[in-house]
Amino acid sequence: MKHIFAIILSIMLLTACGESERNSQLLKRAETVMEDSAEVALAILQDSIDSASLSTERGRAIYALLLSQALDKNYIDIASDSIIAPAVKYFASGEEPLYAMLAHYYNAVIFFNANNLSASAIACMESEQYAKIINSNFQLAKIYALLSYIYNYTYNFEEELYYSNKSLEQFYITKDFKQINNAKIRLAESYNNVNDFKKSTNIYKEILTNTDKIDSLNILNALKGYCHALINQGKYLEAKKYIYSIKNKYNTPLSSIDYSNLGKIYIHLNMLDSAEFYLSKGENLSISCQDTIALNSGKYLLYLSKKDYKNALKFKQQQTIQQNNTTKIIWDQSVLKSQRNVISKKLDFLKLKSEKQHLYLTIAISMGITIALFLFALYYYMRHKRLMDKIKLNKLQNLLHDQRINSQYQIEQNQVLISQLEKQLSEYTLKNSHLRKDLELKKEELETVNKLIAQKIQQKQTQENIIKSSNTYIKLQQKLSLEYSAISETEWLEIINLVNKFYPNFIERLNEFCKISDIELHVCILIKILFSPTEIAFLLNKSKTGVSSIRSRLYKKMFHRVGTSKEFDDFILAL
C-alpha cells in the first residue's frame, strides 16, 4: 500500500511538471506561427492553453500579449484593455524591450478601437521608444501608421501627413514591397486630406501602374482616393471612368461615398437628374458618419446648382455640424496635456540640479521685484483713486443738471415705450397660441409613430415565437443535445423554406452585397433564426473560432472594412 501511494504521488508530480512545460512549449509555438498563421496561433491560445494553469507572472503576461496580438491579426476587435493589462504591467520595467514594445503597441490598438485616442497616442509613444531601442523599423512603421490614423480621426491632417511620411520611410527600410505600397496609399490619402491633390495624384498613378504586389482591397482604396483627387482637380469624366471601373473591372458594388462622388460629377456636368439619382442611391447605402458628410456635401452642391438656397443652406449647416462633432477639442486638451506630462517627467531630473543652483537668486530677485511692484501699484492706486473721485463728482453734478432739464421729456418717452410693449405683448400672446397648436400636432404625430414602431416590434416577436415553435426549429434544438449530428440537405431545404416564409427576400438581399458560399449562407441563416455562435458551431461541425472568423470575413466582404462578429450579427438580424 505504501508503494502504491508513492507511485501515485510521483505520477502527480511528473504530470504537474509536464503541464508547465507543455504550456511553455505551446506559448513558444503560438509566438512562432503568429506572423504566418494567426488563426493557428489563436486556436492554440484559446483551445490548447488554460490561462488559469499558467503558474508564473511572466507566463501570464506573455499569454496576454500573444492573445491580444492574435485577436487583432484575426480581425477580432477588442475595446477593453483587460486582456492586455497583465502584459503592459509586467513589461513596464523595460527589461525585455521587444515584449514591452509589443505590449504598448497592442494596448494602443485597443485604445484606438475604444475611441480613446489620447490614451492610444500615449501608448504609441511608449512603444516607439522601445522600437528605437531594438531598432525595429517594421514596428516603427506600424506605430507611425497608427498615429496617422489617430490624427486623421481628430481632423488634424497636417500631423496625419507627417506620420504617414514617417511610416513610409520605415517601410522602405524593411524592403517589404506589399507594405510599402499600402503605406503609399495611406500617404496619398493624407495628401488628399490637406488638399494637395497634385502629389496624391502622382502617388495613385504610380500605385495603379504596379498592382501585382497589391491586394484587391487596397487597389479599390487607391481607385477611390484617385477619383476623389481627380474630382477636386476638375477632371470629372476621368473620375467617372475610374468609379465605374470599380464596379465593372473589379466586380465590386459601389459604396455610399462612390455614389456621392458620382453625384458630384454629374452636378459639375450639369446633369442634375442623374446627380439626384446617385445621391439617393448613396443615401440608401449610408452606414457611417463619413458617408453622411459626403452625402450632405453632394446635396449642398445639388441644391446650390438648382438655386434652392434654403435647402442648400440646410445641408451646409448639417455638414458643418457633423465635421465639428469630433473628438478634436477633447484631443487638443487631453493629448497635448498628456504629451506635456510625459515630456516633463523625463526632463524633471535633469532640471533639478540647475533649479537648486538658481533657487536662492530667483527668490531674492522675485522679492525685490514684488516689493517694487507693490509700491508702484500703491502709488498708482492712490493717484488713480483721487482722479476717479473727481471725475465721479463732476459726472454727478452734470447728471443732476440733465435730470432736471429732461425729466418731462423722459416721461413722455416712457409712455411711448409702454404702449409699444403692450402691443408687442398682445402679438406674442397670439404667436404662443399658434405655437401651442403646432406642438400638439407634433405630439400626435410622434404618438402615431410610436404606435407603428410598437406594432413592428410585436410583429417581430410574434414571428420569432412562431419560428421557435416550428417543427424545423425544434428538430435543430434536439440536435444540440446529441454528441454529434449533421444537418441533412432535406433539413436545410426545410430551414430555408422557414426563413423565406417569415423573412422574404432575405437570401436574395444577402447576395446583393456579395457572392457567398454555402457554408457562409448556412451561418447567416442560423444567425437569422436566433441560434448562438456556440450552437451554430455545433450544428455546422465547426469550432467557435472558425464561426467567428466566417462572420468577420463576411462583414469585410460586404462592407469593405473590418468589423466585429457582433456587428455582423446585428446586421443579419436587422436585414
Short mmCIF file of N, CA and C in Angstrom, two decimals, residues 107-259:
data_model
loop_
_atom_site.label_atom_id
_atom_site.label_comp_id
_atom_site.label_asym_id
_atom_site.label_seq_id
_atom_site.Cartn_x
_atom_site.Cartn_y
_atom_site.Cartn_z
N ASN A 107 -1.72 47.66 -26.84
CA ASN A 107 -2.53 48.48 -25.93
C ASN A 107 -3.04 49.72 -26.66
N ALA A 108 -2.17 50.30 -27.52
CA ALA A 108 -2.58 51.45 -28.33
C ALA A 108 -3.69 51.06 -29.30
N VAL A 109 -3.60 49.86 -29.90
CA VAL A 109 -4.63 49.39 -30.83
C VAL A 109 -5.97 49.26 -30.10
N ILE A 110 -5.94 48.70 -28.89
CA ILE A 110 -7.17 48.51 -28.11
C ILE A 110 -7.79 49.86 -27.76
N PHE A 111 -6.96 50.81 -27.31
CA PHE A 111 -7.48 52.15 -27.00
C PHE A 111 -8.06 52.80 -28.25
N PHE A 112 -7.43 52.57 -29.41
CA PHE A 112 -7.95 53.12 -30.67
C PHE A 112 -9.31 52.53 -30.98
N ASN A 113 -9.47 51.21 -30.79
CA ASN A 113 -10.77 50.56 -31.01
C ASN A 113 -11.84 51.15 -30.10
N ALA A 114 -11.42 51.54 -28.87
CA ALA A 114 -12.36 52.10 -27.89
C ALA A 114 -12.57 53.60 -28.09
N ASN A 115 -11.94 54.17 -29.14
CA ASN A 115 -12.04 55.61 -29.46
C ASN A 115 -11.44 56.48 -28.36
N ASN A 116 -10.53 55.88 -27.54
CA ASN A 116 -9.79 56.67 -26.55
C ASN A 116 -8.48 57.09 -27.21
N LEU A 117 -8.56 58.11 -28.06
CA LEU A 117 -7.45 58.48 -28.93
C LEU A 117 -6.28 59.04 -28.15
N SER A 118 -6.55 59.75 -27.05
CA SER A 118 -5.46 60.29 -26.25
C SER A 118 -4.60 59.16 -25.68
N ALA A 119 -5.24 58.18 -25.04
CA ALA A 119 -4.50 57.06 -24.47
C ALA A 119 -3.80 56.25 -25.55
N SER A 120 -4.43 56.12 -26.71
CA SER A 120 -3.80 55.39 -27.81
C SER A 120 -2.53 56.07 -28.27
N ALA A 121 -2.55 57.41 -28.37
CA ALA A 121 -1.36 58.14 -28.80
C ALA A 121 -0.23 57.99 -27.79
N ILE A 122 -0.54 58.06 -26.50
CA ILE A 122 0.48 57.91 -25.47
C ILE A 122 1.09 56.51 -25.52
N ALA A 123 0.25 55.49 -25.69
CA ALA A 123 0.76 54.11 -25.79
C ALA A 123 1.66 53.96 -27.03
N CYS A 124 1.32 54.63 -28.13
CA CYS A 124 2.18 54.60 -29.33
C CYS A 124 3.56 55.20 -29.03
N MET A 125 3.57 56.30 -28.28
CA MET A 125 4.86 56.92 -27.94
C MET A 125 5.72 56.00 -27.09
N GLU A 126 5.07 55.31 -26.12
CA GLU A 126 5.82 54.36 -25.29
C GLU A 126 6.38 53.22 -26.15
N SER A 127 5.56 52.70 -27.05
CA SER A 127 6.02 51.63 -27.93
C SER A 127 7.14 52.11 -28.85
N GLU A 128 7.06 53.37 -29.30
CA GLU A 128 8.09 53.93 -30.20
C GLU A 128 9.46 53.93 -29.53
N GLN A 129 9.52 54.26 -28.22
CA GLN A 129 10.80 54.29 -27.51
C GLN A 129 11.48 52.92 -27.56
N TYR A 130 10.71 51.85 -27.27
CA TYR A 130 11.30 50.51 -27.26
C TYR A 130 11.63 50.05 -28.67
N ALA A 131 10.83 50.46 -29.67
CA ALA A 131 11.12 50.10 -31.06
C ALA A 131 12.45 50.70 -31.51
N LYS A 132 12.75 51.91 -31.03
CA LYS A 132 14.03 52.55 -31.36
C LYS A 132 15.18 51.85 -30.64
N ILE A 133 14.93 51.37 -29.43
CA ILE A 133 15.98 50.68 -28.69
C ILE A 133 16.41 49.41 -29.41
N ILE A 134 15.42 48.63 -29.91
CA ILE A 134 15.76 47.37 -30.59
C ILE A 134 15.89 47.55 -32.10
N ASN A 135 15.75 48.82 -32.56
CA ASN A 135 15.93 49.16 -33.98
C ASN A 135 14.99 48.34 -34.87
N SER A 136 13.70 48.32 -34.52
CA SER A 136 12.69 47.59 -35.28
C SER A 136 12.00 48.55 -36.25
N ASN A 137 12.50 48.60 -37.48
CA ASN A 137 11.92 49.51 -38.47
C ASN A 137 10.48 49.14 -38.82
N PHE A 138 10.20 47.83 -38.88
CA PHE A 138 8.85 47.38 -39.22
C PHE A 138 7.85 47.84 -38.17
N GLN A 139 8.20 47.68 -36.90
CA GLN A 139 7.28 48.08 -35.84
C GLN A 139 7.14 49.60 -35.77
N LEU A 140 8.25 50.32 -36.02
CA LEU A 140 8.15 51.78 -36.07
C LEU A 140 7.19 52.22 -37.17
N ALA A 141 7.26 51.54 -38.32
CA ALA A 141 6.36 51.88 -39.42
C ALA A 141 4.90 51.67 -39.01
N LYS A 142 4.61 50.56 -38.30
CA LYS A 142 3.23 50.29 -37.85
C LYS A 142 2.78 51.32 -36.82
N ILE A 143 3.69 51.71 -35.93
CA ILE A 143 3.35 52.71 -34.91
C ILE A 143 2.99 54.03 -35.57
N TYR A 144 3.84 54.46 -36.55
CA TYR A 144 3.57 55.73 -37.22
C TYR A 144 2.30 55.66 -38.05
N ALA A 145 2.01 54.48 -38.61
CA ALA A 145 0.76 54.33 -39.36
C ALA A 145 -0.45 54.50 -38.44
N LEU A 146 -0.38 53.90 -37.23
CA LEU A 146 -1.47 54.05 -36.27
C LEU A 146 -1.62 55.50 -35.84
N LEU A 147 -0.50 56.19 -35.61
CA LEU A 147 -0.57 57.61 -35.24
C LEU A 147 -1.21 58.44 -36.36
N SER A 148 -0.93 58.07 -37.61
CA SER A 148 -1.55 58.82 -38.72
C SER A 148 -3.06 58.64 -38.70
N TYR A 149 -3.53 57.41 -38.37
CA TYR A 149 -4.98 57.20 -38.28
C TYR A 149 -5.58 57.99 -37.11
N ILE A 150 -4.85 58.05 -35.98
CA ILE A 150 -5.34 58.81 -34.82
C ILE A 150 -5.53 60.27 -35.20
N TYR A 151 -4.52 60.85 -35.86
CA TYR A 151 -4.63 62.26 -36.25
C TYR A 151 -5.69 62.45 -37.32
N ASN A 152 -5.91 61.44 -38.17
CA ASN A 152 -6.99 61.53 -39.16
C ASN A 152 -8.34 61.59 -38.47
N TYR A 153 -8.54 60.75 -37.45
CA TYR A 153 -9.82 60.72 -36.74
C TYR A 153 -10.08 62.04 -36.00
N THR A 154 -9.01 62.78 -35.65
CA THR A 154 -9.19 64.05 -34.94
C THR A 154 -9.10 65.25 -35.88
N TYR A 155 -9.15 64.97 -37.21
CA TYR A 155 -9.13 66.02 -38.23
C TYR A 155 -7.88 66.90 -38.13
N ASN A 156 -6.78 66.34 -37.62
CA ASN A 156 -5.51 67.06 -37.58
C ASN A 156 -4.68 66.55 -38.75
N PHE A 157 -4.98 67.05 -39.96
CA PHE A 157 -4.46 66.43 -41.18
C PHE A 157 -2.98 66.70 -41.41
N GLU A 158 -2.46 67.81 -40.89
CA GLU A 158 -1.03 68.09 -41.05
C GLU A 158 -0.20 67.04 -40.30
N GLU A 159 -0.61 66.72 -39.07
CA GLU A 159 0.09 65.69 -38.31
C GLU A 159 -0.11 64.31 -38.94
N GLU A 160 -1.30 64.08 -39.48
CA GLU A 160 -1.56 62.81 -40.18
C GLU A 160 -0.57 62.63 -41.33
N LEU A 161 -0.36 63.69 -42.12
CA LEU A 161 0.58 63.64 -43.24
C LEU A 161 2.00 63.39 -42.77
N TYR A 162 2.37 64.02 -41.65
CA TYR A 162 3.72 63.86 -41.11
C TYR A 162 3.99 62.40 -40.75
N TYR A 163 3.04 61.75 -40.06
CA TYR A 163 3.26 60.37 -39.64
C TYR A 163 3.09 59.38 -40.79
N SER A 164 2.27 59.72 -41.78
CA SER A 164 2.18 58.86 -42.97
C SER A 164 3.52 58.82 -43.70
N ASN A 165 4.19 59.97 -43.80
CA ASN A 165 5.52 60.02 -44.40
C ASN A 165 6.53 59.21 -43.61
N LYS A 166 6.48 59.35 -42.28
CA LYS A 166 7.43 58.60 -41.44
C LYS A 166 7.19 57.09 -41.55
N SER A 167 5.93 56.69 -41.64
CA SER A 167 5.61 55.27 -41.78
C SER A 167 6.18 54.71 -43.07
N LEU A 168 6.00 55.46 -44.17
CA LEU A 168 6.52 55.01 -45.47
C LEU A 168 8.04 54.93 -45.44
N GLU A 169 8.71 55.88 -44.79
CA GLU A 169 10.17 55.85 -44.69
C GLU A 169 10.65 54.58 -44.00
N GLN A 170 9.99 54.19 -42.93
CA GLN A 170 10.39 52.97 -42.20
C GLN A 170 10.12 51.72 -43.02
N PHE A 171 9.00 51.68 -43.76
CA PHE A 171 8.71 50.51 -44.58
C PHE A 171 9.72 50.38 -45.73
N TYR A 172 10.19 51.51 -46.26
CA TYR A 172 11.23 51.45 -47.28
C TYR A 172 12.48 50.74 -46.75
N ILE A 173 12.81 50.97 -45.50
CA ILE A 173 13.99 50.33 -44.91
C ILE A 173 13.79 48.82 -44.82
N THR A 174 12.55 48.38 -44.53
CA THR A 174 12.27 46.94 -44.41
C THR A 174 12.27 46.23 -45.76
N LYS A 175 12.08 47.00 -46.86
CA LYS A 175 12.00 46.45 -48.22
C LYS A 175 10.84 45.46 -48.38
N ASP A 176 9.79 45.67 -47.57
CA ASP A 176 8.56 44.88 -47.70
C ASP A 176 7.67 45.61 -48.70
N PHE A 177 7.70 45.16 -49.98
CA PHE A 177 7.06 45.92 -51.05
C PHE A 177 5.55 45.99 -50.90
N LYS A 178 4.94 44.94 -50.36
CA LYS A 178 3.49 44.98 -50.16
C LYS A 178 3.13 46.08 -49.16
N GLN A 179 3.87 46.14 -48.04
CA GLN A 179 3.61 47.17 -47.04
C GLN A 179 3.97 48.56 -47.56
N ILE A 180 5.01 48.63 -48.40
CA ILE A 180 5.38 49.92 -48.99
C ILE A 180 4.24 50.47 -49.83
N ASN A 181 3.62 49.63 -50.65
CA ASN A 181 2.50 50.08 -51.49
C ASN A 181 1.30 50.47 -50.64
N ASN A 182 1.04 49.70 -49.57
CA ASN A 182 -0.06 50.06 -48.68
C ASN A 182 0.20 51.41 -48.01
N ALA A 183 1.48 51.64 -47.61
CA ALA A 183 1.83 52.92 -46.98
C ALA A 183 1.73 54.06 -47.98
N LYS A 184 2.02 53.80 -49.25
CA LYS A 184 1.87 54.83 -50.28
C LYS A 184 0.40 55.25 -50.42
N ILE A 185 -0.49 54.26 -50.38
CA ILE A 185 -1.92 54.57 -50.45
C ILE A 185 -2.32 55.46 -49.27
N ARG A 186 -1.81 55.11 -48.08
CA ARG A 186 -2.11 55.91 -46.88
C ARG A 186 -1.58 57.34 -47.03
N LEU A 187 -0.36 57.47 -47.60
CA LEU A 187 0.23 58.80 -47.79
C LEU A 187 -0.58 59.60 -48.81
N ALA A 188 -1.03 58.94 -49.89
CA ALA A 188 -1.84 59.64 -50.89
C ALA A 188 -3.14 60.14 -50.27
N GLU A 189 -3.75 59.33 -49.41
CA GLU A 189 -4.97 59.76 -48.71
C GLU A 189 -4.70 60.98 -47.84
N SER A 190 -3.52 60.99 -47.19
CA SER A 190 -3.16 62.14 -46.34
C SER A 190 -2.99 63.40 -47.18
N TYR A 191 -2.36 63.26 -48.37
CA TYR A 191 -2.25 64.43 -49.25
C TYR A 191 -3.62 64.91 -49.70
N ASN A 192 -4.56 63.99 -49.94
CA ASN A 192 -5.94 64.39 -50.27
C ASN A 192 -6.54 65.23 -49.14
N ASN A 193 -6.29 64.80 -47.90
CA ASN A 193 -6.89 65.47 -46.74
C ASN A 193 -6.35 66.88 -46.55
N VAL A 194 -5.10 67.15 -47.01
CA VAL A 194 -4.56 68.51 -46.91
C VAL A 194 -4.71 69.26 -48.24
N ASN A 195 -5.53 68.68 -49.15
CA ASN A 195 -5.86 69.31 -50.43
C ASN A 195 -4.65 69.48 -51.35
N ASP A 196 -3.64 68.63 -51.19
CA ASP A 196 -2.51 68.63 -52.11
C ASP A 196 -2.75 67.52 -53.14
N PHE A 197 -3.68 67.80 -54.06
CA PHE A 197 -4.16 66.75 -54.96
C PHE A 197 -3.13 66.40 -56.05
N LYS A 198 -2.23 67.31 -56.33
CA LYS A 198 -1.21 67.03 -57.34
C LYS A 198 -0.29 65.90 -56.86
N LYS A 199 0.16 65.98 -55.61
CA LYS A 199 1.03 64.94 -55.07
C LYS A 199 0.28 63.62 -54.91
N SER A 200 -0.96 63.70 -54.43
CA SER A 200 -1.72 62.46 -54.25
C SER A 200 -1.97 61.78 -55.59
N THR A 201 -2.23 62.58 -56.64
CA THR A 201 -2.47 62.01 -57.97
C THR A 201 -1.24 61.27 -58.48
N ASN A 202 -0.06 61.86 -58.28
CA ASN A 202 1.18 61.20 -58.73
C ASN A 202 1.39 59.86 -58.03
N ILE A 203 1.09 59.82 -56.73
CA ILE A 203 1.26 58.56 -55.98
C ILE A 203 0.27 57.52 -56.46
N TYR A 204 -1.00 57.93 -56.65
CA TYR A 204 -2.01 56.97 -57.09
C TYR A 204 -1.68 56.42 -58.48
N LYS A 205 -1.17 57.26 -59.38
CA LYS A 205 -0.80 56.78 -60.70
C LYS A 205 0.30 55.73 -60.61
N GLU A 206 1.30 55.99 -59.74
CA GLU A 206 2.39 55.03 -59.56
C GLU A 206 1.88 53.70 -59.01
N ILE A 207 0.94 53.78 -58.07
CA ILE A 207 0.38 52.56 -57.47
C ILE A 207 -0.41 51.77 -58.49
N LEU A 208 -1.28 52.44 -59.25
CA LEU A 208 -2.18 51.75 -60.16
C LEU A 208 -1.49 51.21 -61.41
N THR A 209 -0.24 51.60 -61.63
CA THR A 209 0.53 51.00 -62.73
C THR A 209 1.35 49.80 -62.28
N ASN A 210 1.37 49.53 -60.96
CA ASN A 210 2.10 48.37 -60.41
C ASN A 210 1.22 47.66 -59.40
N THR A 211 0.15 47.02 -59.89
CA THR A 211 -0.84 46.41 -59.00
C THR A 211 -0.54 44.95 -58.67
N ASP A 212 0.59 44.41 -59.19
CA ASP A 212 0.84 42.98 -58.98
C ASP A 212 1.19 42.66 -57.54
N LYS A 213 1.66 43.66 -56.76
CA LYS A 213 2.05 43.40 -55.38
C LYS A 213 1.07 44.02 -54.39
N ILE A 214 -0.12 44.32 -54.86
CA ILE A 214 -1.14 44.93 -54.00
C ILE A 214 -2.39 44.08 -54.04
N ASP A 215 -2.99 43.83 -52.88
CA ASP A 215 -4.23 43.05 -52.88
C ASP A 215 -5.39 43.90 -53.41
N SER A 216 -6.47 43.22 -53.78
CA SER A 216 -7.58 43.89 -54.46
C SER A 216 -8.24 44.96 -53.60
N LEU A 217 -8.30 44.74 -52.27
CA LEU A 217 -8.93 45.73 -51.40
C LEU A 217 -8.17 47.05 -51.44
N ASN A 218 -6.83 46.98 -51.41
CA ASN A 218 -6.04 48.20 -51.46
C ASN A 218 -6.07 48.85 -52.84
N ILE A 219 -6.22 48.03 -53.89
CA ILE A 219 -6.38 48.60 -55.23
C ILE A 219 -7.67 49.43 -55.28
N LEU A 220 -8.73 48.88 -54.70
CA LEU A 220 -10.01 49.60 -54.66
C LEU A 220 -9.88 50.90 -53.86
N ASN A 221 -9.16 50.83 -52.72
CA ASN A 221 -8.95 52.04 -51.92
C ASN A 221 -8.18 53.09 -52.73
N ALA A 222 -7.18 52.61 -53.49
CA ALA A 222 -6.40 53.54 -54.31
C ALA A 222 -7.28 54.17 -55.39
N LEU A 223 -8.15 53.37 -56.02
CA LEU A 223 -9.06 53.90 -57.04
C LEU A 223 -10.00 54.95 -56.45
N LYS A 224 -10.53 54.67 -55.27
CA LYS A 224 -11.47 55.62 -54.65
C LYS A 224 -10.75 56.93 -54.33
N GLY A 225 -9.53 56.83 -53.74
CA GLY A 225 -8.78 58.04 -53.45
C GLY A 225 -8.39 58.81 -54.70
N TYR A 226 -8.04 58.08 -55.78
CA TYR A 226 -7.67 58.71 -57.04
C TYR A 226 -8.87 59.47 -57.63
N CYS A 227 -10.05 58.85 -57.55
CA CYS A 227 -11.27 59.53 -58.04
C CYS A 227 -11.52 60.82 -57.26
N HIS A 228 -11.32 60.76 -55.93
CA HIS A 228 -11.51 61.95 -55.10
C HIS A 228 -10.57 63.08 -55.55
N ALA A 229 -9.28 62.72 -55.80
CA ALA A 229 -8.30 63.71 -56.24
C ALA A 229 -8.68 64.28 -57.61
N LEU A 230 -9.13 63.42 -58.53
CA LEU A 230 -9.50 63.87 -59.87
C LEU A 230 -10.68 64.84 -59.82
N ILE A 231 -11.66 64.54 -58.99
CA ILE A 231 -12.85 65.41 -58.87
C ILE A 231 -12.43 66.79 -58.39
N ASN A 232 -11.53 66.82 -57.40
CA ASN A 232 -11.10 68.10 -56.86
C ASN A 232 -10.19 68.87 -57.81
N GLN A 233 -9.69 68.20 -58.85
CA GLN A 233 -8.90 68.87 -59.88
C GLN A 233 -9.75 69.20 -61.12
N GLY A 234 -11.06 68.91 -61.05
CA GLY A 234 -11.96 69.23 -62.15
C GLY A 234 -11.92 68.23 -63.29
N LYS A 235 -11.30 67.04 -63.10
CA LYS A 235 -11.23 66.03 -64.16
C LYS A 235 -12.39 65.06 -63.98
N TYR A 236 -13.59 65.52 -64.28
CA TYR A 236 -14.80 64.79 -63.92
C TYR A 236 -15.01 63.54 -64.78
N LEU A 237 -14.78 63.64 -66.06
CA LEU A 237 -15.01 62.48 -66.93
C LEU A 237 -14.01 61.37 -66.61
N GLU A 238 -12.78 61.73 -66.31
CA GLU A 238 -11.79 60.72 -65.95
C GLU A 238 -12.14 60.05 -64.62
N ALA A 239 -12.59 60.87 -63.67
CA ALA A 239 -13.01 60.32 -62.37
C ALA A 239 -14.20 59.38 -62.54
N LYS A 240 -15.15 59.77 -63.41
CA LYS A 240 -16.32 58.92 -63.66
C LYS A 240 -15.89 57.57 -64.22
N LYS A 241 -14.93 57.56 -65.14
CA LYS A 241 -14.44 56.31 -65.74
C LYS A 241 -13.87 55.38 -64.67
N TYR A 242 -13.08 55.92 -63.75
CA TYR A 242 -12.46 55.08 -62.72
C TYR A 242 -13.49 54.58 -61.71
N ILE A 243 -14.50 55.38 -61.41
CA ILE A 243 -15.54 54.91 -60.48
C ILE A 243 -16.28 53.71 -61.08
N TYR A 244 -16.63 53.80 -62.36
CA TYR A 244 -17.33 52.67 -62.99
C TYR A 244 -16.42 51.45 -63.12
N SER A 245 -15.09 51.67 -63.18
CA SER A 245 -14.18 50.52 -63.26
C SER A 245 -14.18 49.71 -61.97
N ILE A 246 -14.50 50.39 -60.85
CA ILE A 246 -14.60 49.66 -59.57
C ILE A 246 -15.68 48.60 -59.67
N LYS A 247 -16.81 48.96 -60.27
CA LYS A 247 -17.93 48.02 -60.39
C LYS A 247 -17.72 47.00 -61.51
N ASN A 248 -17.24 47.49 -62.65
CA ASN A 248 -17.16 46.62 -63.84
C ASN A 248 -15.91 45.75 -63.86
N LYS A 249 -14.75 46.36 -63.63
CA LYS A 249 -13.49 45.62 -63.73
C LYS A 249 -13.24 44.75 -62.52
N TYR A 250 -13.56 45.27 -61.33
CA TYR A 250 -13.27 44.53 -60.10
C TYR A 250 -14.50 43.89 -59.48
N ASN A 251 -15.64 44.00 -60.17
CA ASN A 251 -16.88 43.32 -59.76
C ASN A 251 -17.21 43.60 -58.29
N THR A 252 -17.12 44.89 -57.92
CA THR A 252 -17.36 45.29 -56.54
C THR A 252 -18.49 46.32 -56.51
N PRO A 253 -19.50 46.12 -55.65
CA PRO A 253 -20.59 47.11 -55.56
C PRO A 253 -20.05 48.47 -55.12
N LEU A 254 -20.65 49.52 -55.64
CA LEU A 254 -20.23 50.86 -55.24
C LEU A 254 -20.74 51.16 -53.84
N SER A 255 -19.93 51.90 -53.09
CA SER A 255 -20.30 52.29 -51.74
C SER A 255 -21.05 53.60 -51.74
N SER A 256 -21.49 54.01 -50.54
CA SER A 256 -22.22 55.27 -50.42
C SER A 256 -21.38 56.45 -50.89
N ILE A 257 -20.08 56.45 -50.53
CA ILE A 257 -19.19 57.55 -50.92
C ILE A 257 -18.98 57.56 -52.43
N ASP A 258 -18.89 56.34 -53.05
CA ASP A 258 -18.75 56.28 -54.50
C ASP A 258 -19.94 56.94 -55.20
N TYR A 259 -21.16 56.62 -54.72
CA TYR A 259 -22.35 57.25 -55.32
C TYR A 259 -22.37 58.75 -55.05
#
